[in-house]
Short mmCIF file of C-alpha atoms and ligand atoms in Angstrom, two decimals:
data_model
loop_
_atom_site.label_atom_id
_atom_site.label_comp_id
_atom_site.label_asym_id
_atom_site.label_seq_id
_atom_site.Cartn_x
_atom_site.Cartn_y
_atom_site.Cartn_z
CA UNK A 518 0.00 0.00 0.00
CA UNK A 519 1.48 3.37 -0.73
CA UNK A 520 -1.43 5.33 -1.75
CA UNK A 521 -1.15 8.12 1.26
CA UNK A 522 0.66 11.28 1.11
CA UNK A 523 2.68 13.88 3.75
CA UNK A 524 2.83 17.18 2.95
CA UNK A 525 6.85 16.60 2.27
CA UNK A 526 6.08 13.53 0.04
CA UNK A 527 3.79 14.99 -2.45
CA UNK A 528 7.13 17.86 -2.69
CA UNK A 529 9.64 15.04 -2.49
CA UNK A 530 7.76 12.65 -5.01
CA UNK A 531 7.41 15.21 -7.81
CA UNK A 532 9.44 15.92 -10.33
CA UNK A 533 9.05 19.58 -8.99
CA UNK A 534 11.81 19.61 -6.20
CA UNK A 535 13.89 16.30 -8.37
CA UNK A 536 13.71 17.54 -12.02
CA UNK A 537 17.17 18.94 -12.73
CA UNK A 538 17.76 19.35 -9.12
CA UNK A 539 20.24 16.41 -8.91
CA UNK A 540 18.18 14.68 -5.80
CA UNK A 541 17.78 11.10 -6.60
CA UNK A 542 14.08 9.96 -5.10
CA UNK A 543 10.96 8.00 -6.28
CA UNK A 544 9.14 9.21 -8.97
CA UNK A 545 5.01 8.40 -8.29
CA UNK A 546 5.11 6.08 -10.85
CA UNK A 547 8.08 4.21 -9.44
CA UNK A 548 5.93 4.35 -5.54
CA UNK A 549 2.94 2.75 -7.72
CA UNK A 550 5.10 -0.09 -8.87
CA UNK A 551 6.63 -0.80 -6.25
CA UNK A 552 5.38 -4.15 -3.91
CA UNK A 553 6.76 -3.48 -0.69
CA UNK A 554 4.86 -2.70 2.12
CA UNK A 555 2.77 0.63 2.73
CA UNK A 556 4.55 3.78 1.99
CA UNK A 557 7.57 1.86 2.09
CA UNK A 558 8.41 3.78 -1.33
CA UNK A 559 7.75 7.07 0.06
CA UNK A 560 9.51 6.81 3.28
CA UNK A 561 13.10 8.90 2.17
CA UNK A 562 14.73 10.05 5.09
CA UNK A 563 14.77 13.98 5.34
CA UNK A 564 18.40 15.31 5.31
CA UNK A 565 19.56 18.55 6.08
CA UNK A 566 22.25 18.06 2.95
CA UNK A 567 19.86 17.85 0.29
CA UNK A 568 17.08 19.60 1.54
CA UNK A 569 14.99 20.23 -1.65
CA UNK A 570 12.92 22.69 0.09
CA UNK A 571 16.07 24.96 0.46
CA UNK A 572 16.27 24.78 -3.65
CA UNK A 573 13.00 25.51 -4.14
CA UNK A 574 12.51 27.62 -7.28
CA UNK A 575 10.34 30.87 -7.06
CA UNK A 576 7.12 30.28 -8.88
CA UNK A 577 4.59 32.32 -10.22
CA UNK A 578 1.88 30.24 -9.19
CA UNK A 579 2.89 28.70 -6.06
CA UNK A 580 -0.21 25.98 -5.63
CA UNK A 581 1.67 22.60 -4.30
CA UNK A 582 1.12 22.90 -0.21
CA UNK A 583 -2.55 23.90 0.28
CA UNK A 584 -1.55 27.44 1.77
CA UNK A 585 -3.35 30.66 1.85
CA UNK A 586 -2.45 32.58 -0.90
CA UNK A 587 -4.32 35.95 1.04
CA UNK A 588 -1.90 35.54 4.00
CA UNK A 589 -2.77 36.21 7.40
CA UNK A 590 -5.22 39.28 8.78
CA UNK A 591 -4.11 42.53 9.39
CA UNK A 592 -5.46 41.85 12.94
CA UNK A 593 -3.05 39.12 13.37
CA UNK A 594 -0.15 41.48 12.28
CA UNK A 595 -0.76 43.94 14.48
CA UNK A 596 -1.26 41.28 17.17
CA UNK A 597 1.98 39.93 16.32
CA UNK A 598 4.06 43.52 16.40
CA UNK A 599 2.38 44.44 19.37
CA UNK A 600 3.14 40.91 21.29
CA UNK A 601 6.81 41.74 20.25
CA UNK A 602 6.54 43.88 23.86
CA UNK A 603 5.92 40.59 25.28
CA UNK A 604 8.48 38.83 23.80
CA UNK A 605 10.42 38.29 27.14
CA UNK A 606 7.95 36.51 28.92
CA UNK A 607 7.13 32.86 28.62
CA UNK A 608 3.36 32.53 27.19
CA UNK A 609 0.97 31.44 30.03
CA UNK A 610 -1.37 32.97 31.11
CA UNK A 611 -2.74 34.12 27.45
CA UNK A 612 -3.23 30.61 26.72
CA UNK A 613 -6.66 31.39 28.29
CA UNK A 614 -7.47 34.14 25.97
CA UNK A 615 -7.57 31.32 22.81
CA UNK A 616 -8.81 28.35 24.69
CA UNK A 617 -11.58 29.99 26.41
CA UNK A 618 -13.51 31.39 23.15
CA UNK A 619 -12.17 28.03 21.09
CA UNK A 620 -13.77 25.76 24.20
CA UNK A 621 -17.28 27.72 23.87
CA UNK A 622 -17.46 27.64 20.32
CA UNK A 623 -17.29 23.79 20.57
CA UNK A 624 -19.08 23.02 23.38
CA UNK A 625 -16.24 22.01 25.55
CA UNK A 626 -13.87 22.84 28.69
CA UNK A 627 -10.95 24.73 28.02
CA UNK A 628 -9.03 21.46 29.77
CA UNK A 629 -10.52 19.72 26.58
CA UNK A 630 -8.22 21.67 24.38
CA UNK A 631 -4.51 21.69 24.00
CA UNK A 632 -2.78 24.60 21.31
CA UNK A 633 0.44 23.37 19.70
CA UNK A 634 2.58 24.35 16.73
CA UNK A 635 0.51 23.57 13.92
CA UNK A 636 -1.68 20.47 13.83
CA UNK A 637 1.28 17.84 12.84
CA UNK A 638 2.63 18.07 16.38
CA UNK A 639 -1.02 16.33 17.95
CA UNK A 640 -0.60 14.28 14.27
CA UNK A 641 3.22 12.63 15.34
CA UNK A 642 1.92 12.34 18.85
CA UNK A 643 -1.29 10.25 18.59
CA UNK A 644 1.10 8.29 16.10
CA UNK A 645 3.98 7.57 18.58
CA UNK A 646 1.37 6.61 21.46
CA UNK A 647 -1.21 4.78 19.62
CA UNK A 648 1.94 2.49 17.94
CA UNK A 649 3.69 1.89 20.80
CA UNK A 650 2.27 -1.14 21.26
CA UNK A 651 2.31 -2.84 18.13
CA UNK A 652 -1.59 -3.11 16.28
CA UNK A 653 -2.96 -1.26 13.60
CA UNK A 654 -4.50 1.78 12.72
CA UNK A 655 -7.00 1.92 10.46
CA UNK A 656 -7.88 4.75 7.78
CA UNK A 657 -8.95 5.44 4.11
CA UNK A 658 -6.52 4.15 0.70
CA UNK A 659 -5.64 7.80 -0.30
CA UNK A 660 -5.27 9.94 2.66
CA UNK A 661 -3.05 12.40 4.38
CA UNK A 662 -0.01 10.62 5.56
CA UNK A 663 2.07 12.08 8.05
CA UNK A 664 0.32 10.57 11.22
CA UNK A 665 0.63 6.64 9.24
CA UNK A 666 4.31 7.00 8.45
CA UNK A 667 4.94 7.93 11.90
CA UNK A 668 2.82 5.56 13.70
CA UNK A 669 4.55 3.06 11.24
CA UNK A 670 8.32 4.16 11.94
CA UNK A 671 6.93 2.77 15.88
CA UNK A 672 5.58 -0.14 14.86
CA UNK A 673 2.15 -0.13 13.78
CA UNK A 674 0.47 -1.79 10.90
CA UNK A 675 -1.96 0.18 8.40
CA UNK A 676 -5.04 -0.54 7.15
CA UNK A 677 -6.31 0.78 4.39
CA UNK A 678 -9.87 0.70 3.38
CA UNK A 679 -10.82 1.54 -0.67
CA UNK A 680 -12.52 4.58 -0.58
CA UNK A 681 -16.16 5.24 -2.25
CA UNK A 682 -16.39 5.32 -5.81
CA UNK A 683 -16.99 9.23 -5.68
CA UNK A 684 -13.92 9.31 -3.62
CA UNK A 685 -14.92 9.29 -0.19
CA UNK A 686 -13.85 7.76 2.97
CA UNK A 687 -16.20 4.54 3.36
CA UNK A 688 -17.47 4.36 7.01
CA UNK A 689 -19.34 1.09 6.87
CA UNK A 690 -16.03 -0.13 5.27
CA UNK A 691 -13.77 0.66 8.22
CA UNK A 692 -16.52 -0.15 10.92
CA UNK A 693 -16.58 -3.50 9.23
CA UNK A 694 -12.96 -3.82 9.16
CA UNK A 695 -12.74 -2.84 13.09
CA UNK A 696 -10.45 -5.99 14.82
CA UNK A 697 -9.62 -5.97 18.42
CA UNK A 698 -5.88 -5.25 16.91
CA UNK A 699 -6.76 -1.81 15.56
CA UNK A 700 -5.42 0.82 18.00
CA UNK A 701 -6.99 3.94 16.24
CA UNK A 702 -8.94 5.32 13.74
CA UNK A 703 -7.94 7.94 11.46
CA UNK A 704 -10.30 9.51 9.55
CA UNK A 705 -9.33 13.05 7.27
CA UNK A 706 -12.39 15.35 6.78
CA UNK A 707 -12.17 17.17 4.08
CA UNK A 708 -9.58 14.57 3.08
CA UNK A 709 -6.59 15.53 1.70
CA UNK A 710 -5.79 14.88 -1.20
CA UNK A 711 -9.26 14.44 -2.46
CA UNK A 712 -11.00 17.27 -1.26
CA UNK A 713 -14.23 15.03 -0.24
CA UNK A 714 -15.96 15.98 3.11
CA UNK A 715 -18.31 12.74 4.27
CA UNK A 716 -21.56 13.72 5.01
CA UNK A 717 -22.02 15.21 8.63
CA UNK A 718 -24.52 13.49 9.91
CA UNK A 719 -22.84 10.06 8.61
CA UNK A 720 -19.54 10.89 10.54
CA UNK A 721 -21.27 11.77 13.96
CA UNK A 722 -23.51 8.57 13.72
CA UNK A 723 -19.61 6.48 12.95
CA UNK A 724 -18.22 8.39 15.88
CA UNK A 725 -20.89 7.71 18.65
CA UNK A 726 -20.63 3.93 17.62
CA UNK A 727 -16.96 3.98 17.01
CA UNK A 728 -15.65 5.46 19.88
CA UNK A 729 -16.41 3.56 22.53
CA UNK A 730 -14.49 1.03 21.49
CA UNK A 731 -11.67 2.53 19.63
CA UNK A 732 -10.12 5.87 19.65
CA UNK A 733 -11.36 8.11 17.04
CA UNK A 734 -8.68 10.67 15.42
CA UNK A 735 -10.84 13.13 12.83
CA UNK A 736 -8.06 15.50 11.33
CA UNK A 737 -9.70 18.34 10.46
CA UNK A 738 -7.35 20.76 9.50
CA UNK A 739 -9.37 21.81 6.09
CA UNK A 740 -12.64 21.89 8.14
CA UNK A 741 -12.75 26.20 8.23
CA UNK A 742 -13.20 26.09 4.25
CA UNK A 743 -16.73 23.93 4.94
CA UNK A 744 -19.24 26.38 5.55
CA UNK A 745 -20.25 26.63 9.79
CA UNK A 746 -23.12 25.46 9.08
CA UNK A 747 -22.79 22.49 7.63
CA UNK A 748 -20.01 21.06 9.98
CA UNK A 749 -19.84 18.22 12.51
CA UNK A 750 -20.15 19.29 15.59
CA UNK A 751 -17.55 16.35 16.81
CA UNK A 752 -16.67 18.95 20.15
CA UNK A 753 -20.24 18.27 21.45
CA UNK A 754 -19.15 14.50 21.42
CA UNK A 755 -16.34 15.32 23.40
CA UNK A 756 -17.92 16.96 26.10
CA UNK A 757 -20.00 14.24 26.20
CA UNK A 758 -17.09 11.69 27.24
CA UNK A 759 -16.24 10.08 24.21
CA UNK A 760 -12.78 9.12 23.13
CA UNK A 761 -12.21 11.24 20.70
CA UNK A 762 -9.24 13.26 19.40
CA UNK A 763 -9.81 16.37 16.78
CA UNK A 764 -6.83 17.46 15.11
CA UNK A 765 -6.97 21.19 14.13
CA UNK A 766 -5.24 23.60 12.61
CA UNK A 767 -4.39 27.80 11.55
CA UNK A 768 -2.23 26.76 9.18
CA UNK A 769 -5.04 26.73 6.50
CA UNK A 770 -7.70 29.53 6.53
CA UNK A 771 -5.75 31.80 9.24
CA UNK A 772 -2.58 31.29 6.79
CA UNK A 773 -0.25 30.29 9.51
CA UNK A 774 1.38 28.08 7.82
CA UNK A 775 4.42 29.77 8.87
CA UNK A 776 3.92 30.72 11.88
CA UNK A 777 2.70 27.43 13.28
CA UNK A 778 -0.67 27.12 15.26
CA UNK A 779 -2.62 24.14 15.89
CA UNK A 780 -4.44 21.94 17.98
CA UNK A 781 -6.37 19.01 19.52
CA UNK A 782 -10.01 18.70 20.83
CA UNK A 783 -9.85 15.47 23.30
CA UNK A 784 -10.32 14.06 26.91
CA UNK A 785 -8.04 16.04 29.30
CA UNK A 786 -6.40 12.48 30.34
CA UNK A 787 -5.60 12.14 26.43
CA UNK A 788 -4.36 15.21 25.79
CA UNK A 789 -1.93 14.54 29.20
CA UNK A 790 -1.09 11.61 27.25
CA UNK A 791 -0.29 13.15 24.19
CA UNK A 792 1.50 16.07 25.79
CA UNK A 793 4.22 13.57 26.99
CA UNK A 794 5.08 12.97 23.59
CA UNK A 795 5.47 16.58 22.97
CA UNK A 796 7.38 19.74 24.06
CA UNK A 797 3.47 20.94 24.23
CA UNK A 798 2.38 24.59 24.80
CA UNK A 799 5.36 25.35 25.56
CA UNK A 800 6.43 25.15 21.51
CA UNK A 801 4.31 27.65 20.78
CA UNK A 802 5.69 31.72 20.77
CA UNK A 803 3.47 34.48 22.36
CA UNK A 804 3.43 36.34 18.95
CA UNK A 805 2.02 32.95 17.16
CA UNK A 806 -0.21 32.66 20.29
CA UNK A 807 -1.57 36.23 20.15
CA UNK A 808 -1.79 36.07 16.29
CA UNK A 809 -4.02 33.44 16.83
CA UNK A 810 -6.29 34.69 19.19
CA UNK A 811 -6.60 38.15 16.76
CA UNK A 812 -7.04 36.02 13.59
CA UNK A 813 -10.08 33.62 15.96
CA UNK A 814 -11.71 36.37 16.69
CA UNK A 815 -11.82 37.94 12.78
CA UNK A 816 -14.63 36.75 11.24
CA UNK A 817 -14.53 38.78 8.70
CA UNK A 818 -11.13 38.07 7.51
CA UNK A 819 -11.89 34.15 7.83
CA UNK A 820 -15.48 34.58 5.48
CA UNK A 821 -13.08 36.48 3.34
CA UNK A 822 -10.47 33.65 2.85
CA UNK A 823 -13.41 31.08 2.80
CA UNK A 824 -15.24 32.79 -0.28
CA UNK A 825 -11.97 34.35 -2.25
CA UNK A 826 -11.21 30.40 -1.77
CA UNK A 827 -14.84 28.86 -3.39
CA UNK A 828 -14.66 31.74 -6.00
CA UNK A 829 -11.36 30.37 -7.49
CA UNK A 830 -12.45 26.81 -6.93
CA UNK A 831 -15.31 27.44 -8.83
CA UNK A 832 -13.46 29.55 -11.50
CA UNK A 833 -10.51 26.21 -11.67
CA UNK A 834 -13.41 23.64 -11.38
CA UNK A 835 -15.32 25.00 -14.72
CA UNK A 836 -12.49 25.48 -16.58
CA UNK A 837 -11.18 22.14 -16.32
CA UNK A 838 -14.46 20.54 -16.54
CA UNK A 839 -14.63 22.68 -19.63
CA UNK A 840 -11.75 21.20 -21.11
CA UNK A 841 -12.92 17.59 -20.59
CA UNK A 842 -11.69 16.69 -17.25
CA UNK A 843 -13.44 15.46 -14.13
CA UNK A 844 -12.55 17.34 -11.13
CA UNK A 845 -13.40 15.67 -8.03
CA UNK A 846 -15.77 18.23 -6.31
CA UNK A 847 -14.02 19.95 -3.13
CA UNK A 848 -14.51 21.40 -0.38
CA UNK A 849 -11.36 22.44 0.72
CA UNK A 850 -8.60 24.84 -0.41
CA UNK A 851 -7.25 22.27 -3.15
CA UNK A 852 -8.60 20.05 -5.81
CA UNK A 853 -7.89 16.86 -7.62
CA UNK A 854 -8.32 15.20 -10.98
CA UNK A 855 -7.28 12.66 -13.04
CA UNK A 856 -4.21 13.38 -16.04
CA UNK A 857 -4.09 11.62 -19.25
CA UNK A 858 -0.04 12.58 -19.20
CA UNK A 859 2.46 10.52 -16.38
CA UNK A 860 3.24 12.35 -13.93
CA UNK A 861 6.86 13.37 -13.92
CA UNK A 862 6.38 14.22 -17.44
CA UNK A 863 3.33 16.70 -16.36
CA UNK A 864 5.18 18.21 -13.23
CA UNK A 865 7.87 19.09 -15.43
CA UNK A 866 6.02 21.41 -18.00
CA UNK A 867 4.08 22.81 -15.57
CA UNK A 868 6.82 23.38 -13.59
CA UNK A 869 8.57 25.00 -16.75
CA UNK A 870 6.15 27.56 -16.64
CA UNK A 871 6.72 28.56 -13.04
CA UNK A 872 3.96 26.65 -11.92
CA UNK A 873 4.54 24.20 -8.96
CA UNK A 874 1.36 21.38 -8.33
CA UNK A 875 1.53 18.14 -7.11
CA UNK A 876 0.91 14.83 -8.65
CA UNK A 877 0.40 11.30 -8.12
CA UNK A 878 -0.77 8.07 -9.22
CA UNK A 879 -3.39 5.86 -7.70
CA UNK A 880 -4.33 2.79 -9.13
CA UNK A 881 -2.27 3.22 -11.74
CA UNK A 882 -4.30 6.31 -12.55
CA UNK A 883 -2.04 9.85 -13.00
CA UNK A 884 -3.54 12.59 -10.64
CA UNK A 885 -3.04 16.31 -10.30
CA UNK A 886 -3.72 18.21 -7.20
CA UNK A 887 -3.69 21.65 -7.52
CA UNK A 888 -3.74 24.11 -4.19
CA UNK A 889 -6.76 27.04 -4.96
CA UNK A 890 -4.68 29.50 -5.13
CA UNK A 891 -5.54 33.84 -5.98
CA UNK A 892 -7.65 34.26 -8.93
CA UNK A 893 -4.57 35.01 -10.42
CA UNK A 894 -2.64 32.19 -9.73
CA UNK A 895 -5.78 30.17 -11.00
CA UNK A 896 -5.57 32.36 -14.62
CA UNK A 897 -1.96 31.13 -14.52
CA UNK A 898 -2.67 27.82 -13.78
CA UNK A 899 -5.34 27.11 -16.40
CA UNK A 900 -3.62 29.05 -19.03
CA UNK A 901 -0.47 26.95 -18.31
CA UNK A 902 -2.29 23.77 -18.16
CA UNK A 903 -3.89 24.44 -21.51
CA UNK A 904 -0.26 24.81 -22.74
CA UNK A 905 0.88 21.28 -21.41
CA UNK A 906 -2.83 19.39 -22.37
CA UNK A 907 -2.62 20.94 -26.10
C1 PLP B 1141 -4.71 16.71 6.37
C2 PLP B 1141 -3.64 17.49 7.03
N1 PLP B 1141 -3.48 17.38 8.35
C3 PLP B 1141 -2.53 18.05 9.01
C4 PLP B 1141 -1.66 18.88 8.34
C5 PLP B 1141 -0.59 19.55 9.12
O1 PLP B 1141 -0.64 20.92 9.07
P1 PLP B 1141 0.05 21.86 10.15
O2 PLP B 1141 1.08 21.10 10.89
O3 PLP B 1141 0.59 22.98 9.36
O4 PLP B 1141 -1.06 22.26 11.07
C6 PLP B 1141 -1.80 19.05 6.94
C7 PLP B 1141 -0.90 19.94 6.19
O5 PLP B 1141 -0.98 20.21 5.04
C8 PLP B 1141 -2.80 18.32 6.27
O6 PLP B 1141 -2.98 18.40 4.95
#
């Protein structure tokens, strides 16, 4: 099985970061080939000596890591310049001044949450803890991978499940596939990298079975581009007692990638658990912290981000459907859809162009997944694509 992705292996497995820049690694279509065990193809060791993220070319369209092309608020900046008075004390107290309206918003404790630097920290974490002890965790064919590599470096299995034909994680497929072995569930929503949200009311129904019996981890770091409305409202499961963990993250619609904000939704004993694995709170800087409590509290900006995102989706969606291609519909900040070109071959004349995407086959199937980028960077995009499609 090596069907899931990290953030660093969609860079490192495209001919974006290895085309011309002397790095020897996997192509995609090597991964696909290859028989050994899950993600054993994607699992190059990051070195400092050949990082390809230090080579990285500028690009006028810069739509390969799901960021926010808007930035972050204007509220957040000031937050962070006037935090810089701060900057000598250790962040404690102001902890408080995110959990508190995070906690009420969900309809938990502010003991049920637990900030950290970006959402990969509660990811590696859970992964450690919950492979410790051998077992398996059990998620969706083509998911986010970060959390599985991990939890396999400490000796977990995977398990898979196919996803739906329309590209969806199956629920009745992993409750059926539920052994006394598996140690967690992971479940993406909106997955990355297909973009597919499963429907609400399906996912609270899988959790309030689930859950009781094994440990539920929903990462919902592309939740904020879902409209409020429509989302599960997993926190209310929480406060009622149930084991579950909710990865989140400011990396996304706050555009923190950078500055690194995340974090978990879970049962205070859990989240003591998971601490131990981590450096914690204490990884996170007062000007992050107080950006993030400015950029929480700015609705405005976040609707902003939210519909500047669905406009370009929209605008990238037509086109392409336009010229023949079916888009899996998304609603997050990226989409995918199937090439009729390999991959490296793609990612090369796209990349020509100054335009960096990701790619990857599945099933022996070519995929591109494009971040939604400005409107701009979407013009580019298309117009670029047309270039490379003929
Ligand atoms: C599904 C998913 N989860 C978690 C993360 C981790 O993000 P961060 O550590 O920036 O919060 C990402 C990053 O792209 C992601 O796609």
């Amino acid at each position: 099985m090596s069907s899931q992705l990290t953030r660093r292996d969609w860079l490192r497995a495209s001919g974006l970061l290895t085309a011309g820049l002397g790095l020897s690694r996997f192509t995609p279509a090597e991964a696909a080939r290859s028989n050994a065990p899950f993600v054993s193809a994607f699992t190059n060791e990051f070195s400092f000596a050949d990082d390809p993220f230090a080579k990285m070319p500028k690009l006028k369209a810069r739509l390969l890591a799901n960021e926010n092309p808007l930035g972050i608020a204007q509220s957040a900046k000031d937050a962070i310049v006037k935090a810089t008075e701060i900057g000598n004390r250790y962040a404690w107290m102001e902890f408080a001044q995110l959990k508190t309206p995070i906690a009420a918003d969900e309809g938990v404790k502010p003991e049920n949450i637990m900030m950290s630097p970006g959402s990969s920290d509660v990811l590696m974490a859970a992964a450690e803890h919950f492979a410790k002890e051998g077992g398996t965790i059990l998620t969706s064919a083509m998911t986010y991978d970060d959390l599985l590599q991990r939890a396999q470096k400490f000796g977990a299995k995977i398990k898979a499940m196919p996803m739906t034909k329309d590209f969806k994680y199956d629920l009745p497929a992993i409750k059926a596939a539920i052994t006394p072995d598996v140690k967690l569930v992971y479940i993406v929503n909106p997955n990355n990298p297909t973009g597919t949200i499963v429907p609400t009311a399906d996912l609270e129904a899988f959790c309030r079975e689930i859950a009781p019996k094994v440990p539920v981890f929903i990462d919902e770091a592309y939740i904020d581009f879902y409209e409020p409305a429509d989302r599960p409202k997993l926190g209310k499961l929480v406060a009622e007692g149930m084991n579950l963990i909710l990865a989140r993250t400011f990396s996304k619609i706050h555009g923190f990638a950078g500055l690194r904000l995340g974090y978990a939704i879970a049962q205070p004993d859990v989240l003591k658990t998971l601490h131990a694995y981590t450096n914690g709170e204490f990884a996170v800087s007062i000007t992050t912290l107080m950006a993030g409590v400015a950029s929480y509290k700015d609705i405005d900006w976040q609707n902003h981000c939210r519909a500047e995102n669905a406009k370009a989706r929209t605008y990238t969606t037509k086109a392409l459907t336009d010229l023949g291609y079916e888009v899996i519909p998304s609603s997050a900040n990226f989409i995918l859809f199937p090439i009729r070109m390999k991959t490296k071959t793609f990612e090369g004349q796209m990349f020509a162009q100054g335009i960096g995407i990701q790619t990857r086959d599945f099933n022996g199937q070519p995929y591109c997944r494009v971040s939604v980028g400005t409107m701009d960077e979407m013009t580019i995009f298309i117009d670029g694509f047309k270039k490379v499609v003929g």
